[in-house]
PDB file of C-alpha atoms in Angstrom:
ATOM      1  CA  LEU A   1    -168.918  11.899 230.458  1.00  0.00           C
ATOM      2  CA  ALA A   2    -166.823  10.204 228.342  1.00  0.00           C
ATOM      3  CA  LYS A   3    -163.637  12.459 226.889  1.00  0.00           C
ATOM      4  CA  THR A   4    -163.135  11.318 223.108  1.00  0.00           C
ATOM      5  CA  THR A   5    -160.439  12.105 221.143  1.00  0.00           C
ATOM      6  CA  GLN A   6    -160.550  12.172 217.022  1.00  0.00           C
ATOM      7  CA  PRO A   7    -158.218  13.873 214.368  1.00  0.00           C
ATOM      8  CA  ILE A   8    -158.457  17.183 213.765  1.00  0.00           C
ATOM      9  CA  SER A   9    -158.566  16.619 210.026  1.00  0.00           C
ATOM     10  CA  MET A  10    -158.600  14.186 206.984  1.00  0.00           C
ATOM     11  CA  ASP A  11    -158.026  14.645 203.645  1.00  0.00           C
ATOM     12  CA  SER A  12    -159.807  11.456 200.836  1.00  0.00           C
ATOM     13  CA  TYR A  13    -159.998  11.276 196.899  1.00  0.00           C
ATOM     14  CA  GLU A  14    -164.123  11.193 195.774  1.00  0.00           C
ATOM     15  CA  GLY A  15    -164.870   7.365 196.030  1.00  0.00           C
ATOM     16  CA  GLN A  16    -162.825   6.158 198.743  1.00  0.00           C
ATOM     17  CA  GLU A  17    -163.654   4.690 201.855  1.00  0.00           C
ATOM     18  CA  VAL A  18    -163.028   6.894 204.743  1.00  0.00           C
ATOM     19  CA  ASN A  19    -162.620   5.663 207.687  1.00  0.00           C
ATOM     20  CA  ILE A  20    -162.797   8.131 211.174  1.00  0.00           C
ATOM     21  CA  THR A  21    -161.645   7.219 214.587  1.00  0.00           C
ATOM     22  CA  CYS A  22    -162.396   7.719 217.662  1.00  0.00           C
ATOM     23  CA  SER A  23    -160.723   6.814 221.137  1.00  0.00           C
ATOM     24  CA  HIS A  24    -163.147   7.328 224.449  1.00  0.00           C
ATOM     25  CA  ASN A  25    -160.546   5.195 226.680  1.00  0.00           C
ATOM     26  CA  ASN A  26    -162.957   6.079 229.974  1.00  0.00           C
ATOM     27  CA  ILE A  27    -166.413   4.812 227.907  1.00  0.00           C
ATOM     28  CA  ALA A  28    -168.961   3.426 230.717  1.00  0.00           C
ATOM     29  CA  THR A  29    -170.826   0.780 230.852  1.00  0.00           C
ATOM     30  CA  ASN A  30    -174.035   2.674 229.710  1.00  0.00           C
ATOM     31  CA  ASP A  31    -172.544   5.075 227.280  1.00  0.00           C
ATOM     32  CA  TYR A  32    -173.896   4.850 223.841  1.00  0.00           C
ATOM     33  CA  ILE A  33    -171.487   6.407 221.151  1.00  0.00           C
ATOM     34  CA  THR A  34    -173.423   8.620 218.477  1.00  0.00           C
ATOM     35  CA  TRP A  35    -171.265  10.945 215.471  1.00  0.00           C
ATOM     36  CA  TYR A  36    -172.517  13.464 213.931  1.00  0.00           C
ATOM     37  CA  GLN A  37    -172.290  15.672 210.437  1.00  0.00           C
ATOM     38  CA  GLN A  38    -171.736  19.113 210.693  1.00  0.00           C
ATOM     39  CA  PHE A  39    -172.042  20.912 207.371  1.00  0.00           C
ATOM     40  CA  PRO A  40    -170.625  25.168 207.421  1.00  0.00           C
ATOM     41  CA  SER A  41    -173.488  27.471 208.922  1.00  0.00           C
ATOM     42  CA  GLN A  42    -175.721  24.527 209.172  1.00  0.00           C
ATOM     43  CA  GLY A  43    -177.113  22.387 212.870  1.00  0.00           C
ATOM     44  CA  PRO A  44    -175.256  18.977 213.421  1.00  0.00           C
ATOM     45  CA  ARG A  45    -177.160  15.943 211.439  1.00  0.00           C
ATOM     46  CA  PHE A  46    -177.402  12.865 213.170  1.00  0.00           C
ATOM     47  CA  ILE A  47    -175.441   9.582 211.564  1.00  0.00           C
ATOM     48  CA  ILE A  48    -175.427   6.632 213.484  1.00  0.00           C
ATOM     49  CA  GLN A  49    -175.121   5.349 217.337  1.00  0.00           C
ATOM     50  CA  GLY A  50    -173.878   2.358 218.200  1.00  0.00           C
ATOM     51  CA  TYR A  51    -172.942   0.078 221.712  1.00  0.00           C
ATOM     52  CA  LYS A  52    -170.805  -3.021 220.215  1.00  0.00           C
ATOM     53  CA  THR A  53    -169.929  -4.501 217.255  1.00  0.00           C
ATOM     54  CA  LYS A  54    -171.247  -3.350 214.017  1.00  0.00           C
ATOM     55  CA  VAL A  55    -173.789  -1.117 213.354  1.00  0.00           C
ATOM     56  CA  THR A  56    -174.927  -0.089 209.449  1.00  0.00           C
ATOM     57  CA  ASN A  57    -177.587   2.044 208.164  1.00  0.00           C
ATOM     58  CA  GLU A  58    -178.258   3.779 204.598  1.00  0.00           C
ATOM     59  CA  VAL A  59    -174.981   6.423 204.596  1.00  0.00           C
ATOM     60  CA  ALA A  60    -172.456   4.712 207.310  1.00  0.00           C
ATOM     61  CA  SER A  61    -171.101   1.950 209.229  1.00  0.00           C
ATOM     62  CA  LEU A  62    -169.932   1.818 213.383  1.00  0.00           C
ATOM     63  CA  PHE A  63    -167.362  -0.180 214.121  1.00  0.00           C
ATOM     64  CA  ILE A  64    -166.856  -0.960 217.988  1.00  0.00           C
ATOM     65  CA  PRO A  65    -164.496  -3.834 219.164  1.00  0.00           C
ATOM     66  CA  ALA A  66    -165.146  -5.617 222.252  1.00  0.00           C
ATOM     67  CA  ASP A  67    -163.149  -3.000 224.588  1.00  0.00           C
ATOM     68  CA  ARG A  68    -165.286  -0.642 223.154  1.00  0.00           C
ATOM     69  CA  LYS A  69    -162.665   2.183 224.045  1.00  0.00           C
ATOM     70  CA  SER A  70    -163.174   2.828 220.350  1.00  0.00           C
ATOM     71  CA  SER A  71    -165.060   3.158 217.778  1.00  0.00           C
ATOM     72  CA  THR A  72    -164.315   4.094 213.536  1.00  0.00           C
ATOM     73  CA  LEU A  73    -166.522   5.717 211.702  1.00  0.00           C
ATOM     74  CA  SER A  74    -166.560   4.360 208.163  1.00  0.00           C
ATOM     75  CA  LEU A  75    -168.076   6.039 205.230  1.00  0.00           C
ATOM     76  CA  PRO A  76    -168.235   4.365 201.543  1.00  0.00           C
ATOM     77  CA  ARG A  77    -167.117   6.112 198.276  1.00  0.00           C
ATOM     78  CA  VAL A  78    -167.385   9.792 199.784  1.00  0.00           C
ATOM     79  CA  SER A  79    -168.357  12.391 197.843  1.00  0.00           C
ATOM     80  CA  LEU A  80    -166.981  15.970 197.547  1.00  0.00           C
ATOM     81  CA  SER A  81    -170.725  16.834 199.542  1.00  0.00           C
ATOM     82  CA  ASP A  82    -169.044  14.440 202.547  1.00  0.00           C
ATOM     83  CA  THR A  83    -166.683  17.441 203.082  1.00  0.00           C
ATOM     84  CA  ALA A  84    -167.863  18.148 206.674  1.00  0.00           C
ATOM     85  CA  VAL A  85    -166.951  18.209 210.679  1.00  0.00           C
ATOM     86  CA  TYR A  86    -167.992  14.819 212.112  1.00  0.00           C
ATOM     87  CA  TYR A  87    -167.752  14.722 215.747  1.00  0.00           C
ATOM     88  CA  CYS A  88    -167.700  11.426 218.292  1.00  0.00           C
ATOM     89  CA  LEU A  89    -170.003  11.422 221.313  1.00  0.00           C
ATOM     90  CA  VAL A  90    -170.456   9.514 223.812  1.00  0.00           C
ATOM     91  CA  GLY A  91    -172.778   9.440 226.592  1.00  0.00           C
ATOM     92  CA  ASP A  92    -175.502   7.543 228.758  1.00  0.00           C
ATOM     93  CA  ILE A  93    -178.495   5.944 227.274  1.00  0.00           C
ATOM     94  CA  ASN A  94    -180.274   6.250 230.490  1.00  0.00           C
ATOM     95  CA  SER A  95    -179.050   9.853 230.783  1.00  0.00           C
ATOM     96  CA  TYR A  96    -180.627  13.072 229.847  1.00  0.00           C
ATOM     97  CA  ASP A  97    -177.406  14.649 230.838  1.00  0.00           C
ATOM     98  CA  LYS A  98    -175.837  16.997 228.346  1.00  0.00           C
ATOM     99  CA  VAL A  99    -172.856  15.684 225.867  1.00  0.00           C
ATOM    100  CA  ILE A 100    -170.006  17.864 225.106  1.00  0.00           C
ATOM    101  CA  PHE A 101    -168.815  18.299 221.469  1.00  0.00           C
ATOM    102  CA  GLY A 102    -164.887  18.045 221.020  1.00  0.00           C
ATOM    103  CA  PRO A 103    -163.264  19.921 217.952  1.00  0.00           C
ATOM    104  CA  GLY A 104    -164.788  16.866 215.824  1.00  0.00           C
ATOM    105  CA  THR A 105    -162.701  15.866 212.727  1.00  0.00           C
ATOM    106  CA  SER A 106    -162.921  17.762 209.250  1.00  0.00           C
ATOM    107  CA  LEU A 107    -163.192  15.898 206.668  1.00  0.00           C
ATOM    108  CA  SER A 108    -161.940  17.588 203.155  1.00  0.00           C
ATOM    109  CA  VAL A 109    -162.870  15.607 199.971  1.00  0.00           C
ATOM    110  CA  ILE A 110    -160.875  16.389 197.119  1.00  0.00           C
ATOM    111  CA  PRO A 111    -161.747  15.756 193.455  1.00  0.00           C
TER     112      PRO A 111
ATOM    113  CA  GLY B   1    -188.934  11.558 211.980  1.00  0.00           C
ATOM    114  CA  ALA B   2    -186.956  13.775 214.466  1.00  0.00           C
ATOM    115  CA  VAL B   3    -187.296  16.920 212.807  1.00  0.00           C
ATOM    116  CA  VAL B   4    -186.098  20.506 214.525  1.00  0.00           C
ATOM    117  CA  SER B   5    -186.651  23.820 213.051  1.00  0.00           C
ATOM    118  CA  GLN B   6    -185.246  27.326 213.895  1.00  0.00           C
ATOM    119  CA  HIS B   7    -186.761  30.517 213.501  1.00  0.00           C
ATOM    120  CA  PRO B   8    -185.036  32.873 212.171  1.00  0.00           C
ATOM    121  CA  SER B   9    -182.409  31.815 210.398  1.00  0.00           C
ATOM    122  CA  TRP B  10    -180.440  34.692 210.418  1.00  0.00           C
ATOM    123  CA  VAL B  11    -181.145  37.855 212.090  1.00  0.00           C
ATOM    124  CA  ILE B  12    -179.353  41.421 212.182  1.00  0.00           C
ATOM    125  CA  CYS B  13    -180.238  44.098 214.841  1.00  0.00           C
ATOM    126  CA  LYS B  14    -178.135  46.939 216.421  1.00  0.00           C
ATOM    127  CA  SER B  15    -176.529  46.870 219.464  1.00  0.00           C
ATOM    128  CA  GLY B  16    -178.817  47.042 222.972  1.00  0.00           C
ATOM    129  CA  THR B  17    -181.604  45.454 221.377  1.00  0.00           C
ATOM    130  CA  SER B  18    -183.437  42.164 222.216  1.00  0.00           C
ATOM    131  CA  VAL B  19    -183.650  38.885 219.716  1.00  0.00           C
ATOM    132  CA  LYS B  20    -185.429  35.758 220.450  1.00  0.00           C
ATOM    133  CA  ILE B  21    -184.849  32.953 218.708  1.00  0.00           C
ATOM    134  CA  GLU B  22    -187.140  29.369 218.591  1.00  0.00           C
ATOM    135  CA  CYS B  23    -186.649  26.485 218.628  1.00  0.00           C
ATOM    136  CA  ARG B  24    -189.309  23.724 217.819  1.00  0.00           C
ATOM    137  CA  SER B  25    -189.496  19.859 217.623  1.00  0.00           C
ATOM    138  CA  LEU B  26    -191.573  19.538 214.941  1.00  0.00           C
ATOM    139  CA  ASP B  27    -192.491  15.690 215.166  1.00  0.00           C
ATOM    140  CA  PHE B  28    -191.654  14.607 218.106  1.00  0.00           C
ATOM    141  CA  GLN B  29    -191.855  15.941 221.811  1.00  0.00           C
ATOM    142  CA  ALA B  30    -188.478  17.026 223.870  1.00  0.00           C
ATOM    143  CA  THR B  31    -189.246  17.892 227.512  1.00  0.00           C
ATOM    144  CA  THR B  32    -185.263  18.622 227.291  1.00  0.00           C
ATOM    145  CA  MET B  33    -183.733  21.035 224.772  1.00  0.00           C
ATOM    146  CA  PHE B  34    -180.191  22.418 224.076  1.00  0.00           C
ATOM    147  CA  TRP B  35    -179.097  25.674 223.398  1.00  0.00           C
ATOM    148  CA  TYR B  36    -175.469  26.031 221.721  1.00  0.00           C
ATOM    149  CA  ARG B  37    -173.551  28.713 220.350  1.00  0.00           C
ATOM    150  CA  GLN B  38    -171.010  27.951 217.812  1.00  0.00           C
ATOM    151  CA  PHE B  39    -168.238  30.710 216.938  1.00  0.00           C
ATOM    152  CA  PRO B  40    -166.637  30.241 213.089  1.00  0.00           C
ATOM    153  CA  LYS B  41    -164.351  27.212 212.840  1.00  0.00           C
ATOM    154  CA  GLN B  42    -164.518  26.019 216.505  1.00  0.00           C
ATOM    155  CA  SER B  43    -166.815  23.859 217.923  1.00  0.00           C
ATOM    156  CA  LEU B  44    -170.186  24.003 219.431  1.00  0.00           C
ATOM    157  CA  MET B  45    -170.246  24.889 222.867  1.00  0.00           C
ATOM    158  CA  LEU B  46    -173.381  23.947 225.054  1.00  0.00           C
ATOM    159  CA  MET B  47    -174.805  27.270 226.361  1.00  0.00           C
ATOM    160  CA  ALA B  48    -177.610  25.968 228.501  1.00  0.00           C
ATOM    161  CA  THR B  49    -179.781  23.084 228.962  1.00  0.00           C
ATOM    162  CA  SER B  50    -183.573  23.548 228.880  1.00  0.00           C
ATOM    163  CA  ASN B  51    -186.245  21.475 230.641  1.00  0.00           C
ATOM    164  CA  GLU B  52    -189.813  21.904 229.928  1.00  0.00           C
ATOM    165  CA  GLY B  53    -191.783  23.579 232.760  1.00  0.00           C
ATOM    166  CA  SER B  54    -188.730  24.772 235.158  1.00  0.00           C
ATOM    167  CA  LYS B  55    -185.506  26.980 235.114  1.00  0.00           C
ATOM    168  CA  ALA B  56    -183.142  26.429 232.702  1.00  0.00           C
ATOM    169  CA  THR B  57    -179.577  25.060 233.862  1.00  0.00           C
ATOM    170  CA  TYR B  58    -176.672  27.212 232.764  1.00  0.00           C
ATOM    171  CA  GLU B  59    -173.286  25.979 231.600  1.00  0.00           C
ATOM    172  CA  GLN B  60    -170.524  28.326 233.758  1.00  0.00           C
ATOM    173  CA  GLY B  61    -169.858  31.999 232.038  1.00  0.00           C
ATOM    174  CA  VAL B  62    -172.847  31.778 230.523  1.00  0.00           C
ATOM    175  CA  GLU B  63    -174.843  34.608 231.576  1.00  0.00           C
ATOM    176  CA  LYS B  64    -178.571  33.606 232.748  1.00  0.00           C
ATOM    177  CA  ASP B  65    -179.780  37.640 232.544  1.00  0.00           C
ATOM    178  CA  LYS B  66    -178.712  38.058 229.264  1.00  0.00           C
ATOM    179  CA  PHE B  67    -179.778  34.661 227.041  1.00  0.00           C
ATOM    180  CA  LEU B  68    -183.316  34.050 228.430  1.00  0.00           C
ATOM    181  CA  ILE B  69    -184.409  31.027 228.222  1.00  0.00           C
ATOM    182  CA  ASN B  70    -187.721  29.748 227.916  1.00  0.00           C
ATOM    183  CA  HIS B  71    -189.093  26.051 227.946  1.00  0.00           C
ATOM    184  CA  ALA B  72    -192.828  26.670 227.551  1.00  0.00           C
ATOM    185  CA  SER B  73    -194.457  23.157 225.680  1.00  0.00           C
ATOM    186  CA  LEU B  74    -192.990  20.317 224.868  1.00  0.00           C
ATOM    187  CA  THR B  75    -192.131  21.552 221.542  1.00  0.00           C
ATOM    188  CA  LEU B  76    -190.621  24.851 221.420  1.00  0.00           C
ATOM    189  CA  SER B  77    -188.051  26.641 223.386  1.00  0.00           C
ATOM    190  CA  THR B  78    -186.901  29.999 223.163  1.00  0.00           C
ATOM    191  CA  LEU B  79    -183.451  31.813 224.045  1.00  0.00           C
ATOM    192  CA  THR B  80    -183.684  35.358 223.889  1.00  0.00           C
ATOM    193  CA  VAL B  81    -180.505  37.609 223.749  1.00  0.00           C
ATOM    194  CA  THR B  82    -181.062  40.530 225.707  1.00  0.00           C
ATOM    195  CA  SER B  83    -179.366  43.955 225.264  1.00  0.00           C
ATOM    196  CA  ALA B  84    -176.780  42.298 222.365  1.00  0.00           C
ATOM    197  CA  HIS B  85    -173.651  43.531 221.765  1.00  0.00           C
ATOM    198  CA  PRO B  86    -171.018  42.745 218.539  1.00  0.00           C
ATOM    199  CA  GLU B  87    -169.763  40.082 220.361  1.00  0.00           C
ATOM    200  CA  ASP B  88    -172.684  38.256 220.830  1.00  0.00           C
ATOM    201  CA  SER B  89    -172.823  37.495 217.532  1.00  0.00           C
ATOM    202  CA  SER B  90    -172.624  34.142 216.604  1.00  0.00           C
ATOM    203  CA  PHE B  91    -174.160  30.801 215.485  1.00  0.00           C
ATOM    204  CA  TYR B  92    -176.519  29.343 217.780  1.00  0.00           C
ATOM    205  CA  ILE B  93    -178.034  26.114 217.759  1.00  0.00           C
ATOM    206  CA  CYS B  94    -180.581  24.337 219.301  1.00  0.00           C
ATOM    207  CA  SER B  95    -181.386  20.440 220.219  1.00  0.00           C
ATOM    208  CA  ALA B  96    -184.128  18.598 221.112  1.00  0.00           C
ATOM    209  CA  LEU B  97    -184.009  15.383 222.937  1.00  0.00           C
ATOM    210  CA  ARG B  98    -185.766  12.805 221.862  1.00  0.00           C
ATOM    211  CA  VAL B  99    -185.898  10.093 224.735  1.00  0.00           C
ATOM    212  CA  GLY B 100    -185.098   6.383 223.076  1.00  0.00           C
ATOM    213  CA  ARG B 101    -186.768   3.125 224.542  1.00  0.00           C
ATOM    214  CA  GLY B 102    -183.781   1.839 226.727  1.00  0.00           C
ATOM    215  CA  TRP B 103    -180.951  -0.403 225.752  1.00  0.00           C
ATOM    216  CA  ARG B 104    -182.913  -3.377 225.552  1.00  0.00           C
ATOM    217  CA  THR B 105    -184.350  -2.137 222.304  1.00  0.00           C
ATOM    218  CA  GLY B 106    -181.360  -0.869 221.015  1.00  0.00           C
ATOM    219  CA  THR B 107    -182.287   2.858 221.197  1.00  0.00           C
ATOM    220  CA  ARG B 108    -181.194   5.707 223.526  1.00  0.00           C
ATOM    221  CA  ASP B 109    -181.983   9.386 224.133  1.00  0.00           C
ATOM    222  CA  THR B 110    -180.218  11.392 220.654  1.00  0.00           C
ATOM    223  CA  GLN B 111    -180.451  14.885 220.589  1.00  0.00           C
ATOM    224  CA  TYR B 112    -181.668  16.202 217.274  1.00  0.00           C
ATOM    225  CA  PHE B 113    -180.326  19.455 215.939  1.00  0.00           C
ATOM    226  CA  GLY B 114    -181.814  22.408 214.600  1.00  0.00           C
ATOM    227  CA  PRO B 115    -180.295  24.458 211.527  1.00  0.00           C
ATOM    228  CA  GLY B 116    -179.020  27.082 213.202  1.00  0.00           C
ATOM    229  CA  THR B 117    -179.876  30.966 213.789  1.00  0.00           C
ATOM    230  CA  ARG B 118    -177.105  33.594 212.579  1.00  0.00           C
ATOM    231  CA  LEU B 119    -176.992  36.587 214.694  1.00  0.00           C
ATOM    232  CA  THR B 120    -175.261  39.480 213.811  1.00  0.00           C
ATOM    233  CA  VAL B 121    -175.082  42.105 216.104  1.00  0.00           C
ATOM    234  CA  LEU B 122    -174.033  45.692 214.616  1.00  0.00           C
TER     235      LEU B 122
END
């Protein structure tokens, strides 16, 4: 299981773009990168997943450089409702292996 | 798609009683489900991996006789906290693994989480 490192917390003003970077120096060839969002007293919600380059969906973008040793979750024009904890997870696509949650990044959006 | 439900959403019980929590994958089948526990302001801690038709695999430090897991069908796993005590009070979250179609099509196995169950033991 590749270990991940993220900032513990971040603050941002409403309307700004937020970029949260995750380091995963030991990522393996078959590993995908997945991001989850968790609000207090709720289960984590799947945001986005990628293997390389850039992935975009209706809520976020995920940028992965060629060496795949890091990834950046980009949230465009955040609102107060984006205040949550964001987890970066790395795992093997061909495995039913468990994933281990790190402490995540607590994002606070300020009016 | 990929909806996972949990029941109940919250439960309060007396010390010494047993509590059962259900986890269901509503629109996909899940051979594998996971159970997590989360204390306030902490990350999720994996308790066990539940596989349909076989015994669960528990993480180190988790008492299997206290936290009974049954994965009786491809859409249902249950966690029973036996003889609950106040220190078992926590937020319990399950997830179900939806199998992807592999790297060639760009999808992989992904865990989808339930909304969680708040257990309070008095």
